[in-house]
Coordinates of C-alpha atoms in Angstrom, one line a residue:
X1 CA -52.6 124.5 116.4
X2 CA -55.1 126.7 118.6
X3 CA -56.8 127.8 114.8
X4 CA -57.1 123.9 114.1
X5 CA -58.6 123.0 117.4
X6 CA -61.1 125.7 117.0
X7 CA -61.9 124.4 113.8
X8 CA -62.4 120.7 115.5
X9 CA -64.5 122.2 117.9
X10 CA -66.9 124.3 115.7
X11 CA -67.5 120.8 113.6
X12 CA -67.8 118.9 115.9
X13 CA -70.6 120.9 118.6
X14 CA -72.2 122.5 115.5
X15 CA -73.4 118.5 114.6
X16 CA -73.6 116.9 118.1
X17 CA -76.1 119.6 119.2
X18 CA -78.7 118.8 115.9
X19 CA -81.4 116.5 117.1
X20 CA -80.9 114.4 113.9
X21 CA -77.7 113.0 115.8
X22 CA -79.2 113.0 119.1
X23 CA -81.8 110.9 117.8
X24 CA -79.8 108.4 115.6
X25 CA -76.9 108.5 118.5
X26 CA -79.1 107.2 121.4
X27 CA -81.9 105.7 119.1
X28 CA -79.6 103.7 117.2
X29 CA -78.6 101.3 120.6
X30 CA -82.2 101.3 121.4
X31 CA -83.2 100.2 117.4
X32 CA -80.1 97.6 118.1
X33 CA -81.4 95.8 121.2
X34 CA -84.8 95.3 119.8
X35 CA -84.0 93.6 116.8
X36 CA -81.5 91.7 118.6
X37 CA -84.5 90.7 121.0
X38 CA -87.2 90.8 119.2
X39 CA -87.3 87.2 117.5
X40 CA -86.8 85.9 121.3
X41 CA -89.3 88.1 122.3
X42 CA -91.9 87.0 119.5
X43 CA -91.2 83.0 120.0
X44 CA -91.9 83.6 124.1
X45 CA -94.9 85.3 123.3
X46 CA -96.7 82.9 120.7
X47 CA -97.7 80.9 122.9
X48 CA -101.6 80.2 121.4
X49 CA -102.7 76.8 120.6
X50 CA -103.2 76.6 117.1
X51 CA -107.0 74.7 115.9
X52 CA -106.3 72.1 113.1
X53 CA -108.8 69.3 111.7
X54 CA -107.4 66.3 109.8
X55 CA -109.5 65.8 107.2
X56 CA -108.9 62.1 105.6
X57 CA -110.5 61.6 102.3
X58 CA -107.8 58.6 101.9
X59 CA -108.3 54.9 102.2
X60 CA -105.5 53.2 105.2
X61 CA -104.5 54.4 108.2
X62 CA -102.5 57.9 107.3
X63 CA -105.0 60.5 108.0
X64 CA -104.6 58.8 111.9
X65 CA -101.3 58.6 111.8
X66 CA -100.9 62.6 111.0
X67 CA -103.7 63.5 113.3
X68 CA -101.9 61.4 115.9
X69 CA -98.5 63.4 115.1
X70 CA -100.2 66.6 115.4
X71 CA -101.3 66.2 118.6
X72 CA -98.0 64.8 120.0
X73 CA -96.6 68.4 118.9
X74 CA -95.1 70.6 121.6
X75 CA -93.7 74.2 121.7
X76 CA -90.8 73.7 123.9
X77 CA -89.7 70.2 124.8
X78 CA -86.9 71.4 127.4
X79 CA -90.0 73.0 129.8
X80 CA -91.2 71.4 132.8
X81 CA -94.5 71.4 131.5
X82 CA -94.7 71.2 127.5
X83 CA -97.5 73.3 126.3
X84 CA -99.1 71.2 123.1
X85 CA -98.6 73.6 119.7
X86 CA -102.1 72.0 117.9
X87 CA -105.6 71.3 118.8
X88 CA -106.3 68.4 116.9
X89 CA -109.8 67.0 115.5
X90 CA -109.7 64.7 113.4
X91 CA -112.7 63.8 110.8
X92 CA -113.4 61.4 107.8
X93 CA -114.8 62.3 105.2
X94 CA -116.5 59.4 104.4
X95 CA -117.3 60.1 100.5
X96 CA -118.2 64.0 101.2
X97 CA -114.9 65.4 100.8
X98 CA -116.3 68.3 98.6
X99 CA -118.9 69.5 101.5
X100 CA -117.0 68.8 104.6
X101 CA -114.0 70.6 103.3
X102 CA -116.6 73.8 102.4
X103 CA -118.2 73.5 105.7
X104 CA -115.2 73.5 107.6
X105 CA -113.5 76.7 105.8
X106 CA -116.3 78.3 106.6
X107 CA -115.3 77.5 110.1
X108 CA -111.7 78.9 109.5
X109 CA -110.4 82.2 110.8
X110 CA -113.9 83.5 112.7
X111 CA -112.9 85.4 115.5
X112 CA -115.0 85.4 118.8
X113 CA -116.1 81.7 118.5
X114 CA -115.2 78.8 120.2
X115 CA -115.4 76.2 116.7
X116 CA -113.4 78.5 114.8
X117 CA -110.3 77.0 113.3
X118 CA -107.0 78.0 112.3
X119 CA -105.9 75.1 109.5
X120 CA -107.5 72.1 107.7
X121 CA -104.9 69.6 106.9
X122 CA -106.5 67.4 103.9
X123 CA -105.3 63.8 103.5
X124 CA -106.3 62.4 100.4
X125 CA -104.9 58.7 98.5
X126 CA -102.6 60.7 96.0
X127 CA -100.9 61.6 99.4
X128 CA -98.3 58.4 99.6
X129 CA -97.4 58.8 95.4
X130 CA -97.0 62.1 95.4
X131 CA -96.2 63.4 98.6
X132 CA -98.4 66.5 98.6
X133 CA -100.5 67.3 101.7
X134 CA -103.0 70.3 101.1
X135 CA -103.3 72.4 103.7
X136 CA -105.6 75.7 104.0
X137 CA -105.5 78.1 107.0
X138 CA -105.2 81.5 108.4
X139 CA -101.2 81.5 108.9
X140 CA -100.0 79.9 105.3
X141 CA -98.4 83.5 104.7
X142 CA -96.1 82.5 107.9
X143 CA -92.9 80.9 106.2
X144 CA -91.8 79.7 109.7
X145 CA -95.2 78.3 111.0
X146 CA -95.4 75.9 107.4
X147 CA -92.1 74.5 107.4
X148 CA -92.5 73.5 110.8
X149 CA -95.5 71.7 109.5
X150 CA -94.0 70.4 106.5
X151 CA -91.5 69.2 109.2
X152 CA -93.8 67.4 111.7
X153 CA -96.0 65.6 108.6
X154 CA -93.0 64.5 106.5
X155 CA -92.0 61.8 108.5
X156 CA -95.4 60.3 109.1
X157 CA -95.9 60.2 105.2
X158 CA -92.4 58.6 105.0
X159 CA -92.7 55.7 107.2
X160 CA -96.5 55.2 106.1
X161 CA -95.0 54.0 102.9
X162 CA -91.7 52.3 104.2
X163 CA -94.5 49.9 106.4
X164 CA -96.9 49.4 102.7
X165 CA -93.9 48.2 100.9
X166 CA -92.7 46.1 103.8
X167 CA -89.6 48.3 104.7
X168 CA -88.0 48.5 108.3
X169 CA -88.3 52.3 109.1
X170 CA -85.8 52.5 111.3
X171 CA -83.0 50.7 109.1
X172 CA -84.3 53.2 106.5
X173 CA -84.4 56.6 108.0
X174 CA -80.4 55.2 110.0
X175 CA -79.3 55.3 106.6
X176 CA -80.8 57.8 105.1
X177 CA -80.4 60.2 107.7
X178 CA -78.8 63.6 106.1
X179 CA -75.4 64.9 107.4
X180 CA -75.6 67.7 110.1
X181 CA -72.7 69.7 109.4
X182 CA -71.4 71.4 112.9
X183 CA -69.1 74.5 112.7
X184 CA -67.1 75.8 115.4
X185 CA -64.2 78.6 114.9
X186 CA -60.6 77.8 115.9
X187 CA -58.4 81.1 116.5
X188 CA -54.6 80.7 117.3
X189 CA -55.1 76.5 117.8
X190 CA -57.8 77.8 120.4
X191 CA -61.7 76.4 119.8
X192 CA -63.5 79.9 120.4
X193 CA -66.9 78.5 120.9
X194 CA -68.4 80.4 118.1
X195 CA -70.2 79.2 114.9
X196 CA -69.4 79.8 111.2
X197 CA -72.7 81.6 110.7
X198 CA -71.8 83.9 113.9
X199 CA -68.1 84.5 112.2
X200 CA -69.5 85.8 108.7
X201 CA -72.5 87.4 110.0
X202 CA -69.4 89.5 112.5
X203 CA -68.0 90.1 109.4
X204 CA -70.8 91.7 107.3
X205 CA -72.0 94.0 109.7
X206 CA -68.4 95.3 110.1
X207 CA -67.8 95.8 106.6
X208 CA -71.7 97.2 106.2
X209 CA -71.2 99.3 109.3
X210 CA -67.7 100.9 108.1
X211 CA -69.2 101.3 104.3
X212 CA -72.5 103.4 105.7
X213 CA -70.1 105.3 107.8
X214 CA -67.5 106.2 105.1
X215 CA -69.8 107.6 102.9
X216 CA -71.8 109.2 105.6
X217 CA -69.1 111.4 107.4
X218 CA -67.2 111.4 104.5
X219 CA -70.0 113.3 102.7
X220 CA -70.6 115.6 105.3
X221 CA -66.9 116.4 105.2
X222 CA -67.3 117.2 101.4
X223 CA -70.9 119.5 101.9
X224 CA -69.2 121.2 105.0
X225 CA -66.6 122.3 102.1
X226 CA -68.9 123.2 99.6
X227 CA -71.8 125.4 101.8
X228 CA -69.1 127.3 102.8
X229 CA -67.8 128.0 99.9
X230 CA -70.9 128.9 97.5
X231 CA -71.6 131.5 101.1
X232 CA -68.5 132.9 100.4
X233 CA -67.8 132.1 104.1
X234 CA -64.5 130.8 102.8
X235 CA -63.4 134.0 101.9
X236 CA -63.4 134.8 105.5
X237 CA -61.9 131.7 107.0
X238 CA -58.7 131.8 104.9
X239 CA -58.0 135.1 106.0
X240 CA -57.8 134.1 109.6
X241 CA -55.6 130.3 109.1
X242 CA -54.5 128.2 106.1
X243 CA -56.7 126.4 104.0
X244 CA -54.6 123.5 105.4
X245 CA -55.4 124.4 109.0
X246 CA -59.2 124.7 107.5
X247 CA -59.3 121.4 105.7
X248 CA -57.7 119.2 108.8
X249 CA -60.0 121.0 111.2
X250 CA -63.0 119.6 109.4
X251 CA -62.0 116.3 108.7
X252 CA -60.8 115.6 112.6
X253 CA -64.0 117.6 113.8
X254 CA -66.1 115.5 111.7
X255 CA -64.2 112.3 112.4
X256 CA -64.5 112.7 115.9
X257 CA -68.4 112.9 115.5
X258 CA -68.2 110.0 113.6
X259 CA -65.8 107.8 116.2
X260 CA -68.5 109.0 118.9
X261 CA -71.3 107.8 117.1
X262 CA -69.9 104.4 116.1
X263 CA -68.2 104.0 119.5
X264 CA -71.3 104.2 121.5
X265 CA -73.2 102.0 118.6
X266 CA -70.4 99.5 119.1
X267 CA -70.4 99.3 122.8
X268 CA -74.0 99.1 122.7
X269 CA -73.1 96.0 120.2
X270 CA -70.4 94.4 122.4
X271 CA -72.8 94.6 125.9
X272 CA -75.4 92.8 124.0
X273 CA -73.3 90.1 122.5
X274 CA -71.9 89.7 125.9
X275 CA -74.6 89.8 128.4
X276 CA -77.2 88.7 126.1
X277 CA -78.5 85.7 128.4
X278 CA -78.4 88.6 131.3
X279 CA -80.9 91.0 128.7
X280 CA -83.1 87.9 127.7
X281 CA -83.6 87.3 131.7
X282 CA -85.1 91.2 132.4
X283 CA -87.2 90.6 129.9
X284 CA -88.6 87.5 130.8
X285 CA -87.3 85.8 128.0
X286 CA -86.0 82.1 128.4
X287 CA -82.3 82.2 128.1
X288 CA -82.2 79.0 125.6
X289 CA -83.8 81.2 123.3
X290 CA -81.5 83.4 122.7
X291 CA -78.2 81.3 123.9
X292 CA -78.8 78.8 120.5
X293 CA -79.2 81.9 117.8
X294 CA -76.1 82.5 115.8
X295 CA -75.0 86.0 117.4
X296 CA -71.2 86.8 117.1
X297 CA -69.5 87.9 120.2
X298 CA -67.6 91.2 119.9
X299 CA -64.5 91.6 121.9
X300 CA -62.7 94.4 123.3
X301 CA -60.2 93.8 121.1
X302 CA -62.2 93.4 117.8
X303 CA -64.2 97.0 119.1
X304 CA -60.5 98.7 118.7
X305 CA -59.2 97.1 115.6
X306 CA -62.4 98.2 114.0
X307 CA -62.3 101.8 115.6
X308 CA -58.7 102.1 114.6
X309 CA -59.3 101.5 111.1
X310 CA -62.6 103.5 111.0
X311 CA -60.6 106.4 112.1
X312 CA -58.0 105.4 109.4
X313 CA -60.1 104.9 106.5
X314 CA -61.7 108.3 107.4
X315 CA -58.8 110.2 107.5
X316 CA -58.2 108.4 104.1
X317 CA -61.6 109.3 102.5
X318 CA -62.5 112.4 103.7
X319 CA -59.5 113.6 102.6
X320 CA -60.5 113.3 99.1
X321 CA -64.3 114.1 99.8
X322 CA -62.7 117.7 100.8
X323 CA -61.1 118.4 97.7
X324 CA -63.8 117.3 95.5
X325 CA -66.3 119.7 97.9
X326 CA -63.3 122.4 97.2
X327 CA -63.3 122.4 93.4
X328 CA -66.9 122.0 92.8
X329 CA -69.7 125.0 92.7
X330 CA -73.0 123.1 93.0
X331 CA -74.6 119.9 94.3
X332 CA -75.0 119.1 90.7
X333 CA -71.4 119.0 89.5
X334 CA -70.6 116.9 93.5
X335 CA -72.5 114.2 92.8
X336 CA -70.9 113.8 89.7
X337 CA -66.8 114.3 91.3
X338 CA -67.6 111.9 94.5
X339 CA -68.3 109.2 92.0
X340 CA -64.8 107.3 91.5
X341 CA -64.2 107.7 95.6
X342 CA -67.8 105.9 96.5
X343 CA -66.8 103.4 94.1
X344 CA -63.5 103.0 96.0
X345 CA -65.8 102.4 98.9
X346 CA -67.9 100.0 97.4
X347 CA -64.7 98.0 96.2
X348 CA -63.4 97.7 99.6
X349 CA -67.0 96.3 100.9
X350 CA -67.4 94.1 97.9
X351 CA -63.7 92.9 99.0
X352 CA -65.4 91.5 102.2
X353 CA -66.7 88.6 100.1
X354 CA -63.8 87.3 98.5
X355 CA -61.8 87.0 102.1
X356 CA -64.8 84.6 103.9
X357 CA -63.1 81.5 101.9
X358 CA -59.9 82.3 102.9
X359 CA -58.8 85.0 105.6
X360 CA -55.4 84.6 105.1
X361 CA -54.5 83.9 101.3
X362 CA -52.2 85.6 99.6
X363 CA -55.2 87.9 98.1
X364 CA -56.1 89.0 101.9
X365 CA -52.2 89.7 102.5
X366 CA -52.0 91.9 99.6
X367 CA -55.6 93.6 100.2
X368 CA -54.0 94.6 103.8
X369 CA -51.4 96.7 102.7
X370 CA -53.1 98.4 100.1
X371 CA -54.5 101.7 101.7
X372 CA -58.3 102.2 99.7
X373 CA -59.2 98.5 101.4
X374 CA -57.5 97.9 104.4
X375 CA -59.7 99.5 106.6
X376 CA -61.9 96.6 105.4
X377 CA -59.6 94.0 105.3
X378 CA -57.9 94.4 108.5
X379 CA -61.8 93.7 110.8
X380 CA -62.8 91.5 108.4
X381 CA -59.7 89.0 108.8
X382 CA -59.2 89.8 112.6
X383 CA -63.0 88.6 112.9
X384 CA -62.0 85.8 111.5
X385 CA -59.1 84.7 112.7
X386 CA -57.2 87.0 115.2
X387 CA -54.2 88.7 113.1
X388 CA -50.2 89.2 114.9
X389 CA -49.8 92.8 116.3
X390 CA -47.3 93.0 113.4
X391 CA -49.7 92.6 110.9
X392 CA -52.0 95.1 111.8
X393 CA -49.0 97.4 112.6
X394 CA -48.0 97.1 109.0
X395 CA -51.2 97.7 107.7
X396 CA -51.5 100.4 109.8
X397 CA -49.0 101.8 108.4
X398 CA -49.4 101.7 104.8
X399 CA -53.1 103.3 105.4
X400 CA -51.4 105.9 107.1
X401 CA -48.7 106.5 104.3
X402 CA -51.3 106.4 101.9
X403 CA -53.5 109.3 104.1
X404 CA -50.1 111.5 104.2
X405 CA -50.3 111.2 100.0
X406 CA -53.4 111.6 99.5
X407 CA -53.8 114.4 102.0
X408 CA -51.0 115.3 100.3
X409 CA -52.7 115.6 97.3
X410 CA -56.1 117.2 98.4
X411 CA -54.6 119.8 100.1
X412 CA -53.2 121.4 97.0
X413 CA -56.4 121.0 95.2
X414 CA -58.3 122.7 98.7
X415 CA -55.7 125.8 98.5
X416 CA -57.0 126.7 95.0
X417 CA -60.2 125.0 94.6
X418 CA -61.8 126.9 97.5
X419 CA -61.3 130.1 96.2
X420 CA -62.0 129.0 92.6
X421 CA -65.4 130.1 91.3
X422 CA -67.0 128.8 87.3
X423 CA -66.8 125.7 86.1
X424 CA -65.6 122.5 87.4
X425 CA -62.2 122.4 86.3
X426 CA -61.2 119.1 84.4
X427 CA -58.0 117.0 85.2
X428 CA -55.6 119.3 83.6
X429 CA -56.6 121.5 85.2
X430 CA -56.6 119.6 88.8
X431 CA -52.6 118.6 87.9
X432 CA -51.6 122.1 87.4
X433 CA -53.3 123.3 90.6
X434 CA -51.3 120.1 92.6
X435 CA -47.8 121.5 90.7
X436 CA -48.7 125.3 91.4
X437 CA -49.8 125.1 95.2

């Protein structure tokens, strides 16, 4: 046990000391709270009032009525003082639509000038039949910034022809008015206060998160493997413990780099999930901002189901990434071996989609206890819908059966594979090294 404990050790300083993991370890939290922020941030900040001029080159009363609407537009409508989101000038053009619209593009994204404008918003009589207002300005690359104005000018088009054809607006936008469709979670007959969108986008970054990581440690497992043994450092090891001492040393010294890393990325996770109203306030963000965005809330108990079964599935993987980094020679011929266990990997992601429907059909049951995709599964449902202790017992369980087969397995192939030099050898060749060792 001493051997394998100086094998754990050796893995595990010789990667904690690189700057690369120093560098992902504490810049990952820091990447992690500004894109969690950074929208809030952005909306606080945009605070500039934009410059539009109505330009109405249509006959009635509609070019008003959308210069009117403009105006009334306000950023925040819960502040003490609203702050108006448009500058509105309104202009007819009278028969000169042609020249005033040249004019005032010329007008359009100066910098340094009090005329300059940011938008033109042109009204014409082809507006009420076919709905289209053209607009020209500095921010129409700005998806969020034209559907808000597609959203404010709608209406106004909308009732403008409800009134010409002698239709109560009111009685026609009542029953017209589209379904909004409110989720909210319910968890063991318990309302949890979280959203559908918050539930799958939990979901997906688990099964992302535990996908990356997989192949990620589970790769370094396999090119620990093979470095050592195209230096013929192997040679050496062996002599000193068995291959099986060597092969569990590396796996649980690389794992517990791996648990590290994701531990601290998923603390970092739960604090700002948690306290995110508390992080909005140092900023000088408004809390509303950031208290109505979908963000799942990550619980203690969801942070060790998923570390549980990323330890699992490791233990699983790697397993197999070290035999294939045995019985290989080159970088060449491992790229080619890892193949059928990466697509394992990227079944038991892909898995992830087919359980959003239903978290506990019979198709998620049977996905648990199979040991390539429950450490998928398993967070994905409990994210969800919180599973019985017996349930994730039993899964347990059946990963950990099928780590004791495959290990099983790999550690027959490792015995011979390390110290076999040529070609890769082909599955013959692989069966006879499992029934020899």
């Amino acid at each position: 046990m001493r051997k394998v404990l100086a094998v754990i050790r050796r893995e595990f300083v010789s990667r904690v000391r690189t700057r690369a993991f120093l560098i992902s370890t504490i810049g990952g939290p820091l990447i992690m709270g500004f894109f969690f922020m950074l929208p809030a941030i952005l909306a606080g900040r945009d605070t500039r009032v934009r410059h539009l001029v109505v330009l109405d080159a249509a006959s009635g009363e509609l070019g008003q009525r959308i210069a009117e609407r403009l105006s009334r537009e306000v950023r925040d409508t819960s502040a003490a003082v609203p702050q108006p989101r448009y500058r509105v000038e309104y202009v007819s053009a009278g028969g000169r639509t042609d020249q005033l619209r040249d004019s005032l593009v010329a007008l359009t994204g100066l910098k340094n000038r009090s005329d300059a404008l940011d938008g033109i918003v042109l009204v014409t009589d082809s507006t009420l039949e076919s709905g289209t207002v053209e607009y020209l300005g500095t921010d129409v690359g700005s998806p969020t910034d034209m559907a808000r104005l597609s959203r404010t000018l709608t209406p106004v088009v909308q009732v403008t022809r409800l009134t010409l054809h002698q239709v109560d607006p009111a009685l026609a936008f009542s029953a017209t008015r589209a379904v909004d469709l409110k989720t909210q979670r319910i968890s063991e007959g318990k309302l949890t206060g979280q959203s559908g969108e918050a539930s799958f986008l939990l979901a997906y970054i688990m099964g992302f998160l535990l996908y990356i990581a997989l192949l990620l440690y589970g790769v370094q497992v396999m090119n620990s493997v093979l470095e050592e043994k195209t230096n013929r450092i192997m040679e050496v090891l062996v002599s000193s413990l068995s291959p099986f001492e060597l092969m569990l040393g590396k796996i649980l010294g690389v794992g517990a780099v791996g648990l590290v890393q994701l531990g601290i990325w998923a603390g970092t996770a739960m604090v700002l999930t948690t306290y995110r109203v508390q992080a909005a306030a140092l900023l000088g963000v408004p809390a509303a901002s950031v208290a109505s965005l979908p963000i799942p809330a990550v619980t203690p108990a969801m942070l060790a189901v998923f570390l549980t079964f990323f330890i699992l599935g490791f233990l699983l993987y790697s397993a197999a990434y070290a035999a294939v980094g045995s019985m290989c020679n080159s970088h060449q011929e491992v790229q080619q071996a890892q193949m059928p266990i990466t697509l394992f990997i990227g079944l038991g992601f892909i898995t992830m989609f087919s359980l959003l429907g239903d978290p506990n059909g019979s198709l998620a049951q049977l996905l648990s206890y199979l040991p390539p995709f429950a450490p998928f599964v398993i967070p994905v449902r409990y994210s969800m819908n919180p599973l019985a202790l017996t349930e994730i017992l039993l899964a347990a369980l059946s990963v950990i059966a099928g780590i004791v087969i495959v290990t099983w397995i790999a550690a027959r192939i490792y015995r011979v594979g390390i110290l076999s030099y040529g070609k890769k050898p082909s599955f013959r060749e692989l069966a006879r090294w499992v029934r020899a060792a």
